[in-house]
Short mmCIF file of C-alpha atoms and ligand atoms in Angstrom, two decimals:
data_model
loop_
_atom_site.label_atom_id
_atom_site.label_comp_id
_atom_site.label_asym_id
_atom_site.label_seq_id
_atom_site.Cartn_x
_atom_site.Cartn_y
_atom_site.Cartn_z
CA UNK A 1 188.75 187.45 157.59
CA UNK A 2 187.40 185.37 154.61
CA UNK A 3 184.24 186.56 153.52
CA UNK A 4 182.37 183.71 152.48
CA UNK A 5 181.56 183.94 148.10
CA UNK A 6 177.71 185.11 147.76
CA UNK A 7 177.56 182.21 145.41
CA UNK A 8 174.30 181.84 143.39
CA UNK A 9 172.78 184.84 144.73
CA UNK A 10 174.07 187.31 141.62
CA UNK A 11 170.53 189.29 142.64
CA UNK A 12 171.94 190.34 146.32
CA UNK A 13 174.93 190.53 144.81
CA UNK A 14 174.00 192.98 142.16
CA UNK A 15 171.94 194.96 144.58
CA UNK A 16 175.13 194.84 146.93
CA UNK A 17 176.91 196.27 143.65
CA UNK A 18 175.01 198.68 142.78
CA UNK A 19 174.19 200.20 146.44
CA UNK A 20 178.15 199.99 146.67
CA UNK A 21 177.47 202.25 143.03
CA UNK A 22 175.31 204.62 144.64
CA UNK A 23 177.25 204.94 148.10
CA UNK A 24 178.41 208.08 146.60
CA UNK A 25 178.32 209.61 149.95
CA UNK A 26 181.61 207.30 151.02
CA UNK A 27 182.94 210.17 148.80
CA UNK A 28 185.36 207.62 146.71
CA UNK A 29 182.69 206.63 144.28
CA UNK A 30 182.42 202.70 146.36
CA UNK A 31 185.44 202.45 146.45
CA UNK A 32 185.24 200.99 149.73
CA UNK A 33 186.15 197.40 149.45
CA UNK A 34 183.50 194.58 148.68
CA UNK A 35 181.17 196.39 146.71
CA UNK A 36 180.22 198.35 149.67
CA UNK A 37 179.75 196.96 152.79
CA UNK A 38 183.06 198.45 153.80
CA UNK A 39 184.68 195.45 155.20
CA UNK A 40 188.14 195.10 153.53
CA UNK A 41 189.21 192.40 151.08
CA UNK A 42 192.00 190.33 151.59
CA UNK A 43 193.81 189.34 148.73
CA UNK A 44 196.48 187.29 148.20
CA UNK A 45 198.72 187.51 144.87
CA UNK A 46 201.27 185.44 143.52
CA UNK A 47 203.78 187.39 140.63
CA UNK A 48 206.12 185.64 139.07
CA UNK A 49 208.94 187.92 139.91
CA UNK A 50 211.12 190.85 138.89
CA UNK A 51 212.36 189.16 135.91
CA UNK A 52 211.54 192.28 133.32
CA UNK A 53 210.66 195.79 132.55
CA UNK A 54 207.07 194.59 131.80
CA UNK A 55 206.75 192.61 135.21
CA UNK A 56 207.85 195.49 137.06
CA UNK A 57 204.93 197.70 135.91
CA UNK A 58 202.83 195.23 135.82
CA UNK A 59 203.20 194.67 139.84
CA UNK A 60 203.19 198.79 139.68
CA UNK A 61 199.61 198.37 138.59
CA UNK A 62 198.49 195.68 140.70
CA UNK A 63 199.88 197.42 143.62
CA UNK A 64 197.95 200.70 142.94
CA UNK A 65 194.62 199.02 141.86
CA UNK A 66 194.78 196.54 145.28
CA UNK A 67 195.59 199.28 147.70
CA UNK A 68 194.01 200.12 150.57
CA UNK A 69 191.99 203.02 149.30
CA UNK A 70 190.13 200.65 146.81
CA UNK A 71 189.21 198.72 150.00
CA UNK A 72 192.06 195.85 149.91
CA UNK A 73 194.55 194.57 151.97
CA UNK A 74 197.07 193.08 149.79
CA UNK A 75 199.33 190.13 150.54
CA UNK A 76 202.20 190.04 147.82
CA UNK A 77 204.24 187.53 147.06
CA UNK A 78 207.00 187.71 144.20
CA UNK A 79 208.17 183.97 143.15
CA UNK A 80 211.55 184.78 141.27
CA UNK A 81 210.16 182.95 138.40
CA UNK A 82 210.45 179.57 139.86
CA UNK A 83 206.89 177.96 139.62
CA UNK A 84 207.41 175.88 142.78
CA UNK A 85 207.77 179.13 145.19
CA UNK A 86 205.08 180.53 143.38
CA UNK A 87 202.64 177.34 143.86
CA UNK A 88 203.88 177.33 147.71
CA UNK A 89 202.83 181.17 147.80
CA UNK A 90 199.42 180.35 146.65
CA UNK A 91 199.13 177.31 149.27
CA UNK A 92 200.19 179.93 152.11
CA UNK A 93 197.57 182.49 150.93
CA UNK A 94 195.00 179.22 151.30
CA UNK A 95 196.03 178.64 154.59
CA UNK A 96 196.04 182.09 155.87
CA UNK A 97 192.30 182.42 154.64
CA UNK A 98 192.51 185.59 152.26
CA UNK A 99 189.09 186.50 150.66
CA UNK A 100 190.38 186.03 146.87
CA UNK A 101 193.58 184.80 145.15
CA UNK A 102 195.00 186.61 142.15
CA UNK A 103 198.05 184.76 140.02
CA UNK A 104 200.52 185.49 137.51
CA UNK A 105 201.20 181.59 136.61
CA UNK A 106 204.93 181.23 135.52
CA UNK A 107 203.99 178.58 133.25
CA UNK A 108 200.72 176.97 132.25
CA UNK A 109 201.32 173.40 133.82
CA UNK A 110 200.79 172.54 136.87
CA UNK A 111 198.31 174.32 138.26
CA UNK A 112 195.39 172.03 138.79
CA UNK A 113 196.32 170.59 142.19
CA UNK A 114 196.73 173.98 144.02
CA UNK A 115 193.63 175.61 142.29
CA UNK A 116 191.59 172.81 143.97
CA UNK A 117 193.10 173.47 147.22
CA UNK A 118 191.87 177.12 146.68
CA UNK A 119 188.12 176.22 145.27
CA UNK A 120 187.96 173.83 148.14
CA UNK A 121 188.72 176.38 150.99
CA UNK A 122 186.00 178.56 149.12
CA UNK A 123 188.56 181.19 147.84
CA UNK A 124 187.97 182.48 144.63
CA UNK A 125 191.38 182.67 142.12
CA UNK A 126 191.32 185.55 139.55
CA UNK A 127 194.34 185.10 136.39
CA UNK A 128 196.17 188.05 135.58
CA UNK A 129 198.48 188.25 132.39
CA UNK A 130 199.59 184.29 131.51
CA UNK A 131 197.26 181.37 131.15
CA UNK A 132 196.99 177.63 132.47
CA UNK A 133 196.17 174.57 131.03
CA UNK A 134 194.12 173.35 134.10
CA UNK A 135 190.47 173.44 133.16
CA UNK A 136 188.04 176.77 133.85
CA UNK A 137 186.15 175.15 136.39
CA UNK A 138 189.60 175.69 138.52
CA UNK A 139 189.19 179.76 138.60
CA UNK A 140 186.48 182.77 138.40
CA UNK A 141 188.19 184.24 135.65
CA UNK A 142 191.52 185.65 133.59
CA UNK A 143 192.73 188.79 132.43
CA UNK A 144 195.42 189.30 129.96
CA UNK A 145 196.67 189.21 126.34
CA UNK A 146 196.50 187.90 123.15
CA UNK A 147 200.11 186.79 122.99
CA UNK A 148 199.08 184.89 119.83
CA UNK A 149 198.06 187.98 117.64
CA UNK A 150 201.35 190.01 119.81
CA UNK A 151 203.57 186.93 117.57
CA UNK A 152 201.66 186.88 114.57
CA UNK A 153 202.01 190.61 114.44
CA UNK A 154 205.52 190.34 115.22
CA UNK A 155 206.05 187.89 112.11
CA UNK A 156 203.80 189.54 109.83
CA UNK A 157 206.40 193.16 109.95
CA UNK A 158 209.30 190.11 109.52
CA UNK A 159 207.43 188.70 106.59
CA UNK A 160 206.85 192.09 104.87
CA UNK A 161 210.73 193.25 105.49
CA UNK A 162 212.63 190.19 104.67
CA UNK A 163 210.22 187.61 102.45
CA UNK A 164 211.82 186.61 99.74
CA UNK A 165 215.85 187.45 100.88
CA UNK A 166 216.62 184.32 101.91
CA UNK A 167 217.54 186.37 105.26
CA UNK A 168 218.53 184.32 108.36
CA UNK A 169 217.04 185.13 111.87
CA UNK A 170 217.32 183.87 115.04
CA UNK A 171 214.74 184.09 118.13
CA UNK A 172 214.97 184.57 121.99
CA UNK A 173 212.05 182.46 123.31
CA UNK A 174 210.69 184.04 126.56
CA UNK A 175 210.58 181.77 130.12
CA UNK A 176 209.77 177.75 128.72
CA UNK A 177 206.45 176.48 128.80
CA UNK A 178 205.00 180.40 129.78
CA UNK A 179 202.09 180.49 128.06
CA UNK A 180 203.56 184.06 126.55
CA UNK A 181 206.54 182.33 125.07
CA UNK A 182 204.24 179.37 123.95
CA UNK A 183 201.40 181.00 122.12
CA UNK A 184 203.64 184.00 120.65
CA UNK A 185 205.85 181.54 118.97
CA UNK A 186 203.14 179.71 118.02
CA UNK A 187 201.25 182.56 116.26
CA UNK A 188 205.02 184.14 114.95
CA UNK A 189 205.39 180.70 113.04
CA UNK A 190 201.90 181.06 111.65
CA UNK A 191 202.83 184.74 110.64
CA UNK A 192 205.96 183.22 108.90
CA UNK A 193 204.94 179.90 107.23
CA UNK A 194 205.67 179.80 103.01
CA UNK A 195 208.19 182.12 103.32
CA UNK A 196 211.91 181.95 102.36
CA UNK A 197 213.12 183.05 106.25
CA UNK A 198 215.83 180.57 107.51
CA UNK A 199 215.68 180.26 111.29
CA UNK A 200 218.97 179.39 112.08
CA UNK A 201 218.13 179.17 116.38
CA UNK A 202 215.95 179.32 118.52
CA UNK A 203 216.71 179.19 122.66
CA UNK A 204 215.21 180.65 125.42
CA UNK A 205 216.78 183.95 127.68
CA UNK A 206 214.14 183.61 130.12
CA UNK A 207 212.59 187.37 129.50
CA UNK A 208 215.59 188.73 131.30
CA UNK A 209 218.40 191.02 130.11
CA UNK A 210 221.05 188.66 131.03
CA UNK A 211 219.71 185.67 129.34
CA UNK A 212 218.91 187.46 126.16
CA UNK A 213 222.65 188.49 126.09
CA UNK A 214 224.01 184.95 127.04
CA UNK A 215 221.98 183.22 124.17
CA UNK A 216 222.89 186.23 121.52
CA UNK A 217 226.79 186.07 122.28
CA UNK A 218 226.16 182.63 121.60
CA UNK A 219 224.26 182.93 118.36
CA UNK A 220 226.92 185.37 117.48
CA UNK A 221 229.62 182.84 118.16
CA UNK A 222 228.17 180.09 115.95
CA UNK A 223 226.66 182.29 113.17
CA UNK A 224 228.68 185.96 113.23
CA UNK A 225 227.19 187.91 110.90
CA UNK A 226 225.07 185.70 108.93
CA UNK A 227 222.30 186.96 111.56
CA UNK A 228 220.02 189.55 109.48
CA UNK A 229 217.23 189.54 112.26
CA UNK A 230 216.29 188.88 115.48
CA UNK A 231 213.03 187.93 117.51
CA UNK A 232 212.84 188.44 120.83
CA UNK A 233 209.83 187.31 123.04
CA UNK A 234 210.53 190.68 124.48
CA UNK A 235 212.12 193.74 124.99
CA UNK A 236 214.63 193.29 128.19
CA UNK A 237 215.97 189.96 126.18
CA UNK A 238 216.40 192.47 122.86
CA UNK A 239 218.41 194.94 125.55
CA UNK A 240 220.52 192.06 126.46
CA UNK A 241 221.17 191.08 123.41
CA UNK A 242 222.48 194.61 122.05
CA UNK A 243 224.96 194.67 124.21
CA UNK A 244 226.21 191.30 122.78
CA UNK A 245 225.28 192.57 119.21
CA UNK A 246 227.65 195.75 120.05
CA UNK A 247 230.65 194.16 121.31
CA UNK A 248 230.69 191.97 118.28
CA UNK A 249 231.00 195.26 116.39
CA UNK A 250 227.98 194.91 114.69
CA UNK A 251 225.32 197.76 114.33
CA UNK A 252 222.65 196.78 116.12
CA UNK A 253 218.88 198.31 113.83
CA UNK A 254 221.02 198.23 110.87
CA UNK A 255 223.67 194.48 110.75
CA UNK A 256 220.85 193.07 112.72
CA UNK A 257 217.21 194.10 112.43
CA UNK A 258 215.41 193.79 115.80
CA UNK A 259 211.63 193.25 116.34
CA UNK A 260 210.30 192.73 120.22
CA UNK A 261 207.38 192.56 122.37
CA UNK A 262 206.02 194.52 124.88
CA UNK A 263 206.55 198.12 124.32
CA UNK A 264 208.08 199.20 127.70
CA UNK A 265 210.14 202.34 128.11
CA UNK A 266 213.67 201.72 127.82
CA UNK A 267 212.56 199.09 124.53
CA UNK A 268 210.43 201.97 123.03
CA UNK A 269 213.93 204.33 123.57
CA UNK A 270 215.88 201.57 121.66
CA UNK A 271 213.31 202.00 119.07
CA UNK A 272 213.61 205.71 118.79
CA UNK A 273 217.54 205.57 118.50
CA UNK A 274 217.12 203.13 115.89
CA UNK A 275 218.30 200.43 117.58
CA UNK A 276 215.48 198.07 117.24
CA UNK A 277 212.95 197.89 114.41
CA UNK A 278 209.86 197.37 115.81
CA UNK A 279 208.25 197.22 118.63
CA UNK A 280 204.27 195.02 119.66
CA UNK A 281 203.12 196.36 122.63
CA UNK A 282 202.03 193.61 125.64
CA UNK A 283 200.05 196.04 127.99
CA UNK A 284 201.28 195.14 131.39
CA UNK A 285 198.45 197.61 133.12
CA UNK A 286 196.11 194.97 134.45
CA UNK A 287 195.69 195.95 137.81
CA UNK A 288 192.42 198.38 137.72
CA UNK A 289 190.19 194.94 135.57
CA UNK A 290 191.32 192.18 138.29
CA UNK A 291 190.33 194.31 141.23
CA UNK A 292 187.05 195.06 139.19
CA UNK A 293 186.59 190.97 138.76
CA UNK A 294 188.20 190.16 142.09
CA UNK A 295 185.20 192.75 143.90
CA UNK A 296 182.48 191.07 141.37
CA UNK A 297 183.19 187.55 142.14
CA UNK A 298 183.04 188.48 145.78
CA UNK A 299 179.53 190.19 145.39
CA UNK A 300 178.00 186.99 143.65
CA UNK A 301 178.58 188.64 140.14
CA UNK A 302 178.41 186.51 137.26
CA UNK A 303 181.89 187.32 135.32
CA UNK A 304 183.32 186.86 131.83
CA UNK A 305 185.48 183.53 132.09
CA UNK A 306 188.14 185.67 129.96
CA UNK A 307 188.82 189.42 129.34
CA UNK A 308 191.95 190.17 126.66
CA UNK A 309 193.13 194.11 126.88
CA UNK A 310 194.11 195.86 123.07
CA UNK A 311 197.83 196.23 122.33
CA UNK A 312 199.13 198.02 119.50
CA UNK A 313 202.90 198.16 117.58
CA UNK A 314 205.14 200.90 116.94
CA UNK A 315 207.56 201.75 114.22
CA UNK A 316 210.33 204.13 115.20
CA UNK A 317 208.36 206.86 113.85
CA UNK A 318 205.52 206.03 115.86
CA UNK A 319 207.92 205.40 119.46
CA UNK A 320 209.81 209.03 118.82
CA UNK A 321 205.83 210.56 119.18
CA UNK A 322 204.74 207.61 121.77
CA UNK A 323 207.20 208.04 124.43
CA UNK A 324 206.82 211.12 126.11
CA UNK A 325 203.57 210.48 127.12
CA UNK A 326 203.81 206.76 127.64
CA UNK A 327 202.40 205.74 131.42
CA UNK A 328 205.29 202.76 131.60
C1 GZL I 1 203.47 189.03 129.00
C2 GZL I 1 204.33 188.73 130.19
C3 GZL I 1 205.76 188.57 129.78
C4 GZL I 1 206.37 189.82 129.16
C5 GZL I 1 207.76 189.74 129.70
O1 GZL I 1 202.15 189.26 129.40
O2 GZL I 1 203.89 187.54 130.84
O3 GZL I 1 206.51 188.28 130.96
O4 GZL I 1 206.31 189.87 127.77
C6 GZL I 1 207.50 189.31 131.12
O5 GZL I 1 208.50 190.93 129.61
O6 GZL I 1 208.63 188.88 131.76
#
């Protein structure tokens, strides 16, 4: 049942929050839904898919943070990264009235006419992990990543390696017009600007394993080993692509350096056998922050319009001491 959004009235609504804060005796420190009251929130959220490592624990946290014991009832929906299923899961999750709408967006375009829908049927929509280009006004809030800095970094350890070599790379461009491929090729560029690097391609493998290894056999076709590095927008596309890298006979870590993005388990155990270079970590645990904003919006909180959660990078020393206590 859609609770209507105690809009304007942040003082009931903090008071709601904090009784929920000091309903210790529920025993679960609040955790009883909508700040308290104890009715249960429906929510409605829209992934993109199952297209990676990183998506998979990423819906691993969203699942855990909107579960019933928090006080949700969670309606999921995983669009198999086609933006149109995805925009028709958000428009079902409209019409069958959930409390709050969380998305994923596959890409940044196109969102406008379906977050209107939403802000016109009084349903808040929280942003988890990518952006959109429709305008703030359109949702309560996002929660995500700097996937700017996560390129910049990512061409600042290319810059210090191979500046100056006149070494050739090539790059594996995440899903098009994702706001992840879009902003981290945007800040690797930045990263890489003045220097003697020759990018010699630069496709897309859609973050999945088989793409990245499609586009590599092809790079490896055209350009053999004149590749020195590679870029991947991240990791599963870099896992692809040694299997490519491989059955060329090449040494994959050592004929082709390897820097990715996002730090996930089976990329971090590349990293320790040497296999890739380096490693920027995308953290894909988001779920615990957008069931904190979905329950504030829904108790008349004000929120921050944006919230970006720290990453870090890892050279093989550092993945070899990371990974046996890494949570994904
Ligand atoms: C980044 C996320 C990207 C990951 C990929 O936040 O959107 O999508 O880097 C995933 O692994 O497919």
């Amino acid at each position: 049942m859609k609770k209507k959004v105690l809009a304007g009235v942040a003082l009931l609504g903090a008071l709601t929050f904090a009784a929920a804060g000091c309903s210790s005796s529920t025993g679960d420190d609040g955790a009883s839904g909508d700040g308290g009251s104890g009715d249960v929130i429906t929510v409605g959220f829209a992934q993109t898919g199952s297209e990676s490592g990183w998506r998979s624990a990423n819906t691993e946290s969203m699942k855990e943070a909107f579960s019933a014991d928090n006080g949700f009832d969670l309606k999921f929906n995983a669009a198999d990264n086609k933006q149109e299923a995805q925009i028709a899961a958000v428009r079902s999750f409209i019409n069958q009235g959930v409390d709050a709408i969380v998305i994923a967006p596959i890409t940044v375009d196109g969102w406008d006419d379906v977050l209107k829908e939403a802000q016109d049927a009084g349903i808040p929509v929280v942003l988890e992990d990518r952006t959109v280009s429709a305008s703030e006004d359109l949702y309560a809030s996002w929660v995500g990543l700097d996937f700017e800095q996560e390129g910049k970094t990512a061409g600042e350890w290319v810059k210090e390696n191979f500046d100056g070599k006149g070494a050739n790379l090539v790059i594996l461009e995440g899903t098009t017009g994702s706001s992840a491929a879009l902003d981290r090729a945007t800040g690797f560029a930045e990263a890489t600007e003045g220097t003697d690097i020759n990018v010699l391609d630069s496709q897309t493998g859609d973050f999945t394993r088989d793409g990245g290894k499609k586009v590599m056999e092809g790079y490896l076709q055209k350009y053999g080993d004149d590749i020195d590095v590679l870029f991947a927008h991240n990791d599963d596309m870099g896992l692809g692509a040694l299997d490519a890298i491989e059955a060329a006979g090449l040494t994959p870590g050592k004929d082709i350096q390897i820097v990715t993005i996002d730090a996930v388990h089976d990329g971090m155990q590349a990293l320790a056998d040497g296999k890739f270079n380096f490693i920027v970590e995308c953290n894909p645990l988001l779920g615990e922050k957008a069931a904190d904003l979905v329950k504030a919006v829904l108790a008349g909180e004000t929120v921050e319009k944006k919230t970006i959660v720290p990453d870090q990078s890892f050279t093989q020393e550092q993945a070899i001491e990371a990974l046996p206590t890494r949570p994904y």
